[in-house]
């Protein structure tokens, strides 16, 4: 890809690796063909001069950044149209490929059009409705977003205030935002990009509320882009990250849409106003489940990107002699540095394996739904909530650890870390705030604690009926999985007992759950971490049989590091619920040091295996060539403040002040 001369320290790391990083790429992306397709797409899109602005985005204003991302987005989407007929595109694959390759950035104003608008039409619209809207959306003849969150309500969907009242005479729905807090707030692309939206609103028929349902709503004229009558829409302003996403607000005043614009695959409103319920209420939220599943894989990618930047920088940066009489080593040789970065590498890999497994579960449940079977849907919902919460929580912490591991240079915008941190920090809250999601998982677990017919992901509860009997500690990977499941079972039973005890004391069930919510969140967290470890280990066992012994060894080292690191962080729980001893804890420390040492010579090759092009990383610290200092300086020279040797503020303010002529 026309790379410049590579830093010698980085080149040496690559030469001394014990496995082939291209083989890692083939595993990471699902085969050599997919790697080849990815790289071909990168050549097409990233080498387009129209996608290489002269001024880095972080030097632009809020308005300029949005306008530039719209321009870039239209260039990319125009290229996609030229590559392939829309009729041939699988929308789900399109979303995954474009986002995974970084062609459509998470900060793109078009992001929700692909990830939620199209997906909701696919999942919630009837075949007739899909015929009206889907192909137009795929061709980008209409641009949409997903408008659920409001200024006053987010994760608590039942509390949404936007109303859609059915008018039997005109056979229309009348949309209203009765209060300021009912304005839709946060949807990406809503501000000035989208002309349509899937709007989640309270359905009202003959004065009675029927629940929250999705509606296809045109909000702007397709030709003039002016807001339609009864629609108030705009941008919500600057944010901590995702600065060009064009998050917007949306309010309605008697805005009318046809009856046929309610998405009616599941629930329906007939012409006479008869309401036909969905087989299961949770079917309405299928899009949310899909997006949460995708977020897990996205968090894996973000962690991998952060670890790539930190690893490459640590191979180039030299500082602090380990022994006074020796030269400054690569900071990657410091064990404390390895202990910061390598666990993030391990998490990115294990999260990928867990994400792949839940995607399989999602596809299986969808197939069951098509046959009228709904029994595993609650389990999938609970699992997607917990995995989204844990993966984004750990990604926020992991990206920040990687940033800190790069010292002062990690604070620069050009390091790429501020952008990455903005991505993952947003994920902590969007599509369900993490604490609320864990409480949703806990509700499922409380039912499972009483249910003799357990679904697969909570079947371990049968093996641990009494948490007061400590699980025998076994330091093998299998033993650690069982230990984590024993901890999860104990916390689930403790939470269930806490709720029941408060109910016996006369508390209402909701109050009892609120008073026990700390235990409930801890139970959901423990359950999810046990699932991730088992999913990672079982998937790794299969992977190891399909790759070379060298790569299998590296992947097993990453699994070992993930398990040992997780165990060390959970020592309090392990001491409470297993027979782990002081000697066992010492062994964990020794294993941690050993696996860090084994991974050290392969670290750069591992991050090379993630195969993130420089155009995706957008990092002076993490570029493939390792020319860190040159790239930092080059970025500084692109600052508009450096376009002239003397800034106008000198003559206007500084000179009068320093020469004593200031009127201040």
PDB file of N, CA, C and O in Angstrom, residues 286-338:
ATOM      1  N   UNK A 286     -36.492  -5.684  18.426  1.00  0.00           N
ATOM      2  CA  UNK A 286     -35.507  -6.533  17.765  1.00  0.00           C
ATOM      3  C   UNK A 286     -34.310  -5.768  17.239  1.00  0.00           C
ATOM      4  O   UNK A 286     -33.187  -6.259  17.255  1.00  0.00           O
ATOM      5  N   UNK A 287     -34.547  -4.544  16.761  1.00  0.00           N
ATOM      6  CA  UNK A 287     -33.442  -3.728  16.253  1.00  0.00           C
ATOM      7  C   UNK A 287     -32.437  -3.445  17.350  1.00  0.00           C
ATOM      8  O   UNK A 287     -31.219  -3.480  17.130  1.00  0.00           O
ATOM      9  N   UNK A 288     -32.932  -3.153  18.558  1.00  0.00           N
ATOM     10  CA  UNK A 288     -32.040  -2.850  19.679  1.00  0.00           C
ATOM     11  C   UNK A 288     -31.150  -4.048  20.000  1.00  0.00           C
ATOM     12  O   UNK A 288     -29.965  -3.885  20.285  1.00  0.00           O
ATOM     13  N   UNK A 289     -31.736  -5.254  19.961  1.00  0.00           N
ATOM     14  CA  UNK A 289     -30.947  -6.459  20.237  1.00  0.00           C
ATOM     15  C   UNK A 289     -29.846  -6.605  19.197  1.00  0.00           C
ATOM     16  O   UNK A 289     -28.685  -6.858  19.528  1.00  0.00           O
ATOM     17  N   UNK A 290     -30.204  -6.419  17.916  1.00  0.00           N
ATOM     18  CA  UNK A 290     -29.216  -6.529  16.847  1.00  0.00           C
ATOM     19  C   UNK A 290     -28.073  -5.535  17.051  1.00  0.00           C
ATOM     20  O   UNK A 290     -26.896  -5.889  16.949  1.00  0.00           O
ATOM     21  N   UNK A 291     -28.422  -4.292  17.356  1.00  0.00           N
ATOM     22  CA  UNK A 291     -27.397  -3.259  17.497  1.00  0.00           C
ATOM     23  C   UNK A 291     -26.494  -3.566  18.690  1.00  0.00           C
ATOM     24  O   UNK A 291     -25.273  -3.390  18.623  1.00  0.00           O
ATOM     25  N   UNK A 292     -27.063  -4.038  19.789  1.00  0.00           N
ATOM     26  CA  UNK A 292     -26.237  -4.375  20.951  1.00  0.00           C
ATOM     27  C   UNK A 292     -25.274  -5.510  20.633  1.00  0.00           C
ATOM     28  O   UNK A 292     -24.128  -5.516  21.085  1.00  0.00           O
ATOM     29  N   UNK A 293     -25.730  -6.469  19.850  1.00  0.00           N
ATOM     30  CA  UNK A 293     -24.844  -7.553  19.414  1.00  0.00           C
ATOM     31  C   UNK A 293     -23.688  -6.983  18.592  1.00  0.00           C
ATOM     32  O   UNK A 293     -22.526  -7.369  18.774  1.00  0.00           O
ATOM     33  N   UNK A 294     -23.992  -6.042  17.705  1.00  0.00           N
ATOM     34  CA  UNK A 294     -22.953  -5.444  16.877  1.00  0.00           C
ATOM     35  C   UNK A 294     -21.978  -4.593  17.704  1.00  0.00           C
ATOM     36  O   UNK A 294     -20.797  -4.504  17.390  1.00  0.00           O
ATOM     37  N   UNK A 295     -22.486  -3.988  18.777  1.00  0.00           N
ATOM     38  CA  UNK A 295     -21.630  -3.151  19.616  1.00  0.00           C
ATOM     39  C   UNK A 295     -20.524  -3.983  20.254  1.00  0.00           C
ATOM     40  O   UNK A 295     -19.388  -3.513  20.409  1.00  0.00           O
ATOM     41  N   UNK A 296     -20.811  -5.213  20.625  1.00  0.00           N
ATOM     42  CA  UNK A 296     -19.794  -6.073  21.251  1.00  0.00           C
ATOM     43  C   UNK A 296     -18.605  -6.248  20.310  1.00  0.00           C
ATOM     44  O   UNK A 296     -17.452  -6.094  20.713  1.00  0.00           O
ATOM     45  N   UNK A 297     -18.887  -6.535  19.046  1.00  0.00           N
ATOM     46  CA  UNK A 297     -17.803  -6.689  18.074  1.00  0.00           C
ATOM     47  C   UNK A 297     -17.090  -5.350  17.839  1.00  0.00           C
ATOM     48  O   UNK A 297     -15.869  -5.303  17.671  1.00  0.00           O
ATOM     49  N   UNK A 298     -17.867  -4.280  17.845  1.00  0.00           N
ATOM     50  CA  UNK A 298     -17.279  -2.956  17.657  1.00  0.00           C
ATOM     51  C   UNK A 298     -16.322  -2.622  18.797  1.00  0.00           C
ATOM     52  O   UNK A 298     -15.238  -2.075  18.574  1.00  0.00           O
ATOM     53  N   UNK A 299     -16.698  -2.971  20.027  1.00  0.00           N
ATOM     54  CA  UNK A 299     -15.814  -2.715  21.168  1.00  0.00           C
ATOM     55  C   UNK A 299     -14.535  -3.544  21.063  1.00  0.00           C
ATOM     56  O   UNK A 299     -13.449  -3.083  21.433  1.00  0.00           O
ATOM     57  N   UNK A 300     -14.657  -4.759  20.554  1.00  0.00           N
ATOM     58  CA  UNK A 300     -13.468  -5.587  20.308  1.00  0.00           C
ATOM     59  C   UNK A 300     -12.530  -4.876  19.341  1.00  0.00           C
ATOM     60  O   UNK A 300     -11.315  -4.806  19.559  1.00  0.00           O
ATOM     61  N   UNK A 301     -13.092  -4.316  18.272  1.00  0.00           N
ATOM     62  CA  UNK A 301     -12.275  -3.593  17.284  1.00  0.00           C
ATOM     63  C   UNK A 301     -11.631  -2.345  17.869  1.00  0.00           C
ATOM     64  O   UNK A 301     -10.470  -2.042  17.597  1.00  0.00           O
ATOM     65  N   UNK A 302     -12.387  -1.594  18.667  1.00  0.00           N
ATOM     66  CA  UNK A 302     -11.836  -0.364  19.254  1.00  0.00           C
ATOM     67  C   UNK A 302     -10.691  -0.680  20.215  1.00  0.00           C
ATOM     68  O   UNK A 302      -9.679   0.030  20.243  1.00  0.00           O
ATOM     69  N   UNK A 303     -10.851  -1.714  21.024  1.00  0.00           N
ATOM     70  CA  UNK A 303      -9.767  -2.123  21.924  1.00  0.00           C
ATOM     71  C   UNK A 303      -8.544  -2.552  21.124  1.00  0.00           C
ATOM     72  O   UNK A 303      -7.402  -2.226  21.480  1.00  0.00           O
ATOM     73  N   UNK A 304      -8.789  -3.292  20.042  1.00  0.00           N
ATOM     74  CA  UNK A 304      -7.681  -3.739  19.198  1.00  0.00           C
ATOM     75  C   UNK A 304      -6.960  -2.542  18.575  1.00  0.00           C
ATOM     76  O   UNK A 304      -5.729  -2.536  18.446  1.00  0.00           O
ATOM     77  N   UNK A 305      -7.705  -1.516  18.182  1.00  0.00           N
ATOM     78  CA  UNK A 305      -7.083  -0.324  17.614  1.00  0.00           C
ATOM     79  C   UNK A 305      -6.243   0.407  18.658  1.00  0.00           C
ATOM     80  O   UNK A 305      -5.110   0.833  18.380  1.00  0.00           O
ATOM     81  N   UNK A 306      -6.790   0.550  19.864  1.00  0.00           N
ATOM     82  CA  UNK A 306      -6.035   1.219  20.931  1.00  0.00           C
ATOM     83  C   UNK A 306      -4.766   0.448  21.263  1.00  0.00           C
ATOM     84  O   UNK A 306      -3.685   1.040  21.443  1.00  0.00           O
ATOM     85  N   UNK A 307      -4.883  -0.870  21.328  1.00  0.00           N
ATOM     86  CA  UNK A 307      -3.720  -1.699  21.638  1.00  0.00           C
ATOM     87  C   UNK A 307      -2.694  -1.663  20.504  1.00  0.00           C
ATOM     88  O   UNK A 307      -1.480  -1.735  20.744  1.00  0.00           O
ATOM     89  N   UNK A 308      -3.164  -1.545  19.273  1.00  0.00           N
ATOM     90  CA  UNK A 308      -2.253  -1.423  18.127  1.00  0.00           C
ATOM     91  C   UNK A 308      -1.418  -0.151  18.248  1.00  0.00           C
ATOM     92  O   UNK A 308      -0.187  -0.172  18.091  1.00  0.00           O
ATOM     93  N   UNK A 309      -2.081   0.964  18.526  1.00  0.00           N
ATOM     94  CA  UNK A 309      -1.370   2.239  18.665  1.00  0.00           C
ATOM     95  C   UNK A 309      -0.350   2.160  19.795  1.00  0.00           C
ATOM     96  O   UNK A 309       0.825   2.520  19.633  1.00  0.00           O
ATOM     97  N   UNK A 310      -0.798   1.667  20.954  1.00  0.00           N
ATOM     98  CA  UNK A 310       0.078   1.629  22.125  1.00  0.00           C
ATOM     99  C   UNK A 310       1.241   0.668  21.931  1.00  0.00           C
ATOM    100  O   UNK A 310       2.372   0.953  22.355  1.00  0.00           O
ATOM    101  N   UNK A 311       1.007  -0.465  21.285  1.00  0.00           N
ATOM    102  CA  UNK A 311       2.068  -1.456  21.079  1.00  0.00           C
ATOM    103  C   UNK A 311       3.130  -0.932  20.123  1.00  0.00           C
ATOM    104  O   UNK A 311       4.338  -1.023  20.393  1.00  0.00           O
ATOM    105  N   UNK A 312       2.699  -0.393  18.994  1.00  0.00           N
ATOM    106  CA  UNK A 312       3.677   0.124  18.022  1.00  0.00           C
ATOM    107  C   UNK A 312       4.475   1.292  18.610  1.00  0.00           C
ATOM    108  O   UNK A 312       5.695   1.359  18.440  1.00  0.00           O
ATOM    109  N   UNK A 313       3.785   2.184  19.299  1.00  0.00           N
ATOM    110  CA  UNK A 313       4.485   3.311  19.916  1.00  0.00           C
ATOM    111  C   UNK A 313       5.493   2.806  20.945  1.00  0.00           C
ATOM    112  O   UNK A 313       6.628   3.302  21.023  1.00  0.00           O
ATOM    113  N   UNK A 314       5.103   1.798  21.711  1.00  0.00           N
ATOM    114  CA  UNK A 314       5.982   1.274  22.760  1.00  0.00           C
ATOM    115  C   UNK A 314       7.190   0.542  22.201  1.00  0.00           C
ATOM    116  O   UNK A 314       8.195   0.371  22.896  1.00  0.00           O
ATOM    117  N   UNK A 315       7.092   0.099  20.948  1.00  0.00           N
ATOM    118  CA  UNK A 315       8.247  -0.534  20.300  1.00  0.00           C
ATOM    119  C   UNK A 315       9.210   0.509  19.747  1.00  0.00           C
ATOM    120  O   UNK A 315      10.401   0.237  19.560  1.00  0.00           O
ATOM    121  N   UNK A 316       8.713   1.718  19.496  1.00  0.00           N
ATOM    122  CA  UNK A 316       9.535   2.793  18.931  1.00  0.00           C
ATOM    123  C   UNK A 316      10.122   3.685  20.027  1.00  0.00           C
ATOM    124  O   UNK A 316      11.294   4.077  19.977  1.00  0.00           O
ATOM    125  N   UNK A 317       9.314   3.985  21.019  1.00  0.00           N
ATOM    126  CA  UNK A 317       9.730   4.886  22.101  1.00  0.00           C
ATOM    127  C   UNK A 317      10.767   4.212  23.001  1.00  0.00           C
ATOM    128  O   UNK A 317      10.594   3.071  23.414  1.00  0.00           O
ATOM    129  N   UNK A 318      11.842   4.929  23.287  1.00  0.00           N
ATOM    130  CA  UNK A 318      12.876   4.422  24.195  1.00  0.00           C
ATOM    131  C   UNK A 318      13.002   5.368  25.384  1.00  0.00           C
ATOM    132  O   UNK A 318      13.070   6.579  25.206  1.00  0.00           O
ATOM    133  N   UNK A 319      13.056   4.770  26.575  1.00  0.00           N
ATOM    134  CA  UNK A 319      13.079   5.619  27.762  1.00  0.00           C
ATOM    135  C   UNK A 319      13.398   4.798  29.012  1.00  0.00           C
ATOM    136  O   UNK A 319      13.073   3.614  29.070  1.00  0.00           O
ATOM    137  N   UNK A 320      14.029   5.423  29.990  1.00  0.00           N
ATOM    138  CA  UNK A 320      14.230   4.880  31.342  1.00  0.00           C
ATOM    139  C   UNK A 320      15.006   3.556  31.344  1.00  0.00           C
ATOM    140  O   UNK A 320      14.409   2.481  31.298  1.00  0.00           O
ATOM    141  N   UNK A 321      16.333   3.617  31.415  1.00  0.00           N
ATOM    142  CA  UNK A 321      17.141   2.394  31.468  1.00  0.00           C
ATOM    143  C   UNK A 321      16.691   1.473  32.597  1.00  0.00           C
ATOM    144  O   UNK A 321      16.404   1.923  33.714  1.00  0.00           O
ATOM    145  N   UNK A 322      16.602   0.179  32.291  1.00  0.00           N
ATOM    146  CA  UNK A 322      16.225  -0.798  33.317  1.00  0.00           C
ATOM    147  C   UNK A 322      17.366  -0.953  34.323  1.00  0.00           C
ATOM    148  O   UNK A 322      17.144  -1.053  35.530  1.00  0.00           O
ATOM    149  N   UNK A 323      18.600  -0.940  33.807  1.00  0.00           N
ATOM    150  CA  UNK A 323      19.795  -0.899  34.645  1.00  0.00           C
ATOM    151  C   UNK A 323      20.571   0.368  34.295  1.00  0.00           C
ATOM    152  O   UNK A 323      20.681   0.731  33.120  1.00  0.00           O
ATOM    153  N   UNK A 324      21.131   1.066  35.289  1.00  0.00           N
ATOM    154  CA  UNK A 324      21.778   2.368  35.048  1.00  0.00           C
ATOM    155  C   UNK A 324      22.888   2.340  34.004  1.00  0.00           C
ATOM    156  O   UNK A 324      23.126   3.339  33.328  1.00  0.00           O
ATOM    157  N   UNK A 325      23.572   1.196  33.858  1.00  0.00           N
ATOM    158  CA  UNK A 325      24.705   1.127  32.940  1.00  0.00           C
ATOM    159  C   UNK A 325      24.298   0.671  31.537  1.00  0.00           C
ATOM    160  O   UNK A 325      25.157   0.356  30.707  1.00  0.00           O
ATOM    161  N   UNK A 326      22.997   0.607  31.265  1.00  0.00           N
ATOM    162  CA  UNK A 326      22.517   0.133  29.968  1.00  0.00           C
ATOM    163  C   UNK A 326      21.825   1.271  29.218  1.00  0.00           C
ATOM    164  O   UNK A 326      21.365   2.241  29.831  1.00  0.00           O
ATOM    165  N   UNK A 327      21.738   1.162  27.879  1.00  0.00           N
ATOM    166  CA  UNK A 327      21.038   2.201  27.111  1.00  0.00           C
ATOM    167  C   UNK A 327      19.533   2.158  27.380  1.00  0.00           C
ATOM    168  O   UNK A 327      19.011   1.177  27.923  1.00  0.00           O
ATOM    169  N   UNK A 328      18.850   3.230  26.985  1.00  0.00           N
ATOM    170  CA  UNK A 328      17.400   3.267  27.159  1.00  0.00           C
ATOM    171  C   UNK A 328      16.749   2.167  26.317  1.00  0.00           C
ATOM    172  O   UNK A 328      17.018   2.056  25.113  1.00  0.00           O
ATOM    173  N   UNK A 329      15.905   1.360  26.922  1.00  0.00           N
ATOM    174  CA  UNK A 329      15.259   0.283  26.163  1.00  0.00           C
ATOM    175  C   UNK A 329      13.964   0.771  25.509  1.00  0.00           C
ATOM    176  O   UNK A 329      13.446   1.857  25.825  1.00  0.00           O
ATOM    177  N   UNK A 330      13.428  -0.044  24.599  1.00  0.00           N
ATOM    178  CA  UNK A 330      12.062   0.184  24.133  1.00  0.00           C
ATOM    179  C   UNK A 330      11.155   0.089  25.369  1.00  0.00           C
ATOM    180  O   UNK A 330      11.325  -0.806  26.204  1.00  0.00           O
ATOM    181  N   UNK A 331      10.208   0.991  25.478  1.00  0.00           N
ATOM    182  CA  UNK A 331       9.382   0.942  26.695  1.00  0.00           C
ATOM    183  C   UNK A 331       8.520  -0.320  26.731  1.00  0.00           C
ATOM    184  O   UNK A 331       7.993  -0.684  27.789  1.00  0.00           O
ATOM    185  N   UNK A 332       8.422  -1.013  25.614  1.00  0.00           N
ATOM    186  CA  UNK A 332       7.704  -2.288  25.602  1.00  0.00           C
ATOM    187  C   UNK A 332       8.446  -3.353  26.414  1.00  0.00           C
ATOM    188  O   UNK A 332       7.862  -4.381  26.773  1.00  0.00           O
ATOM    189  N   UNK A 333       9.725  -3.124  26.686  1.00  0.00           N
ATOM    190  CA  UNK A 333      10.486  -4.072  27.504  1.00  0.00           C
ATOM    191  C   UNK A 333      10.168  -3.926  28.992  1.00  0.00           C
ATOM    192  O   UNK A 333      10.491  -4.828  29.782  1.00  0.00           O
ATOM    193  N   UNK A 334       9.571  -2.816  29.387  1.00  0.00           N
ATOM    194  CA  UNK A 334       9.178  -2.652  30.788  1.00  0.00           C
ATOM    195  C   UNK A 334       7.949  -3.523  31.055  1.00  0.00           C
ATOM    196  O   UNK A 334       6.927  -3.404  30.362  1.00  0.00           O
ATOM    197  N   UNK A 335       8.022  -4.386  32.053  1.00  0.00           N
ATOM    198  CA  UNK A 335       6.928  -5.323  32.338  1.00  0.00           C
ATOM    199  C   UNK A 335       5.648  -4.580  32.719  1.00  0.00           C
ATOM    200  O   UNK A 335       4.538  -5.021  32.389  1.00  0.00           O
ATOM    201  N   UNK A 336       5.793  -3.454  33.388  1.00  0.00           N
ATOM    202  CA  UNK A 336       4.593  -2.675  33.719  1.00  0.00           C
ATOM    203  C   UNK A 336       3.882  -2.199  32.450  1.00  0.00           C
ATOM    204  O   UNK A 336       2.646  -2.128  32.411  1.00  0.00           O
ATOM    205  N   UNK A 337       4.648  -1.874  31.414  1.00  0.00           N
ATOM    206  CA  UNK A 337       4.045  -1.457  30.144  1.00  0.00           C
ATOM    207  C   UNK A 337       3.317  -2.631  29.499  1.00  0.00           C
ATOM    208  O   UNK A 337       2.203  -2.483  28.989  1.00  0.00           O
ATOM    209  N   UNK A 338       3.940  -3.794  29.527  1.00  0.00           N
ATOM    210  CA  UNK A 338       3.292  -4.996  28.997  1.00  0.00           C
ATOM    211  C   UNK A 338       1.987  -5.279  29.740  1.00  0.00           C
ATOM    212  O   UNK A 338       0.976  -5.655  29.137  1.00  0.00           O
TER     213      UNK A 338
END
